[in-house]
Amino acid sequence: MRNVPGAPSARARDPRTSCRPRRPTRVTSRGPSNVLLVRNLRDPATPYSGALNLRRAFGNRARMVTVDPGGHDAYLANGNPCGDRLVTAFVAEGRRAAHDTLRPAESR
């Protein structure tokens, strides 16, 4: 198990005790293959390189859907219907894409 360099640390919180993090969650390539990462390519708040590092750490357990418009939103609010369809298929029906997908910005 290892920490993912450049990726935000996932922390478990126990609301009964406090808001302080308990211990970092370790991301590995072992475990269920039911992870979908949804990412905006040009998110001003989080670097794309961190998302790529996290994706590598998950190995074949995950797929990543990346959409191209700027901003922080990556699902439903970004004007990328194709990316939205991929995420909705996963959430509603459990269908995960066969490979990582980069959806370019679509004209409105």
Coordinates of C-alpha atoms in Angstrom, one line a residue:
M1 CA 0.0 0.0 0.0
R2 CA 1.2 3.5 -0.7
N3 CA 0.2 7.1 -0.7
V4 CA -0.5 8.6 -4.1
P5 CA 1.9 11.6 -4.8
G6 CA 0.2 14.7 -6.0
A7 CA -3.3 13.4 -5.3
P8 CA -5.5 14.8 -2.5
S9 CA -5.4 12.6 0.5
A10 CA -8.7 10.8 1.2
R11 CA -9.4 10.9 4.9
A12 CA -12.0 9.0 7.0
R13 CA -13.9 11.2 9.4
D14 CA -15.8 10.2 12.4
P15 CA -18.6 12.8 13.1
R16 CA -19.1 11.3 16.6
T17 CA -15.6 12.3 17.8
S18 CA -14.5 15.3 15.8
C19 CA -13.7 16.7 12.4
R20 CA -10.1 15.7 12.7
P21 CA -8.9 13.1 10.2
R22 CA -8.3 9.7 11.5
R23 CA -5.8 8.1 9.1
P24 CA -5.2 8.4 5.3
T25 CA -6.9 5.9 3.1
R26 CA -4.4 3.8 1.1
V27 CA -5.2 3.4 -2.6
T28 CA -4.0 0.2 -4.2
S29 CA -4.7 -1.8 -7.4
R30 CA -6.3 -4.6 -5.3
G31 CA -10.0 -4.7 -4.6
P32 CA -13.3 -4.4 -6.4
S33 CA -13.3 -3.0 -10.0
N34 CA -16.1 -0.6 -9.4
V35 CA -14.4 2.8 -9.4
L36 CA -15.2 5.7 -11.7
L37 CA -13.2 8.9 -11.5
V38 CA -14.9 11.9 -13.0
R39 CA -12.6 14.7 -13.8
N40 CA -12.5 18.2 -15.5
L41 CA -9.4 18.6 -17.5
R42 CA -8.9 22.2 -16.7
D43 CA -10.2 22.4 -13.1
P44 CA -8.6 25.5 -11.5
A45 CA -8.7 24.0 -8.0
T46 CA -7.1 20.6 -8.5
P47 CA -4.3 19.7 -10.8
Y48 CA -4.9 17.1 -13.5
S49 CA -1.6 15.4 -12.7
G50 CA -3.0 14.4 -9.3
A51 CA -6.0 12.7 -11.0
L52 CA -3.6 10.8 -13.2
N53 CA -1.6 9.7 -10.2
L54 CA -4.7 8.5 -8.5
R55 CA -5.9 6.7 -11.6
R56 CA -2.6 4.9 -11.9
A57 CA -2.8 3.8 -8.2
F58 CA -6.2 2.2 -8.8
G59 CA -4.9 0.2 -11.7
N60 CA -7.5 -1.8 -13.6
R61 CA -10.0 -1.3 -10.8
A62 CA -11.0 2.1 -12.1
R63 CA -11.9 4.1 -15.2
M64 CA -11.6 7.8 -15.6
V65 CA -14.0 10.0 -17.5
T66 CA -12.4 13.4 -18.3
V67 CA -14.3 16.3 -19.8
D68 CA -12.7 19.4 -21.3
P69 CA -14.6 22.5 -20.3
G70 CA -13.0 24.8 -17.7
G71 CA -14.4 25.2 -14.2
H72 CA -14.7 22.9 -11.2
D73 CA -17.8 21.0 -12.2
A74 CA -17.4 17.7 -14.2
Y75 CA -20.9 16.2 -14.3
L76 CA -24.2 17.6 -15.5
A77 CA -23.3 21.3 -15.0
N78 CA -20.5 21.5 -17.6
G79 CA -22.3 21.2 -20.9
N80 CA -20.7 17.9 -22.0
P81 CA -23.6 15.5 -22.8
C82 CA -21.4 12.6 -23.9
G83 CA -19.4 12.7 -20.6
D84 CA -22.7 13.0 -18.7
R85 CA -24.1 9.9 -20.4
L86 CA -21.0 7.9 -19.5
V87 CA -21.3 8.9 -15.8
T88 CA -25.1 8.3 -15.7
A89 CA -24.7 4.8 -17.2
F90 CA -22.3 4.0 -14.4
V91 CA -24.3 5.5 -11.6
A92 CA -27.8 4.3 -12.8
E93 CA -26.9 0.9 -14.4
G94 CA -23.5 0.0 -13.2
R95 CA -22.0 0.1 -16.7
R96 CA -18.4 1.2 -16.6
A97 CA -16.6 2.3 -19.7
A98 CA -14.1 -0.3 -21.1
H99 CA -11.3 2.3 -21.0
D100 CA -10.6 5.8 -19.8
T101 CA -12.3 8.5 -21.9
L102 CA -11.4 12.1 -22.6
R103 CA -14.5 14.0 -24.0
P104 CA -13.6 17.3 -25.7
A105 CA -15.6 20.4 -25.1
E106 CA -18.8 20.5 -27.1
S107 CA -20.2 23.5 -28.8
R108 CA -23.6 24.7 -27.5

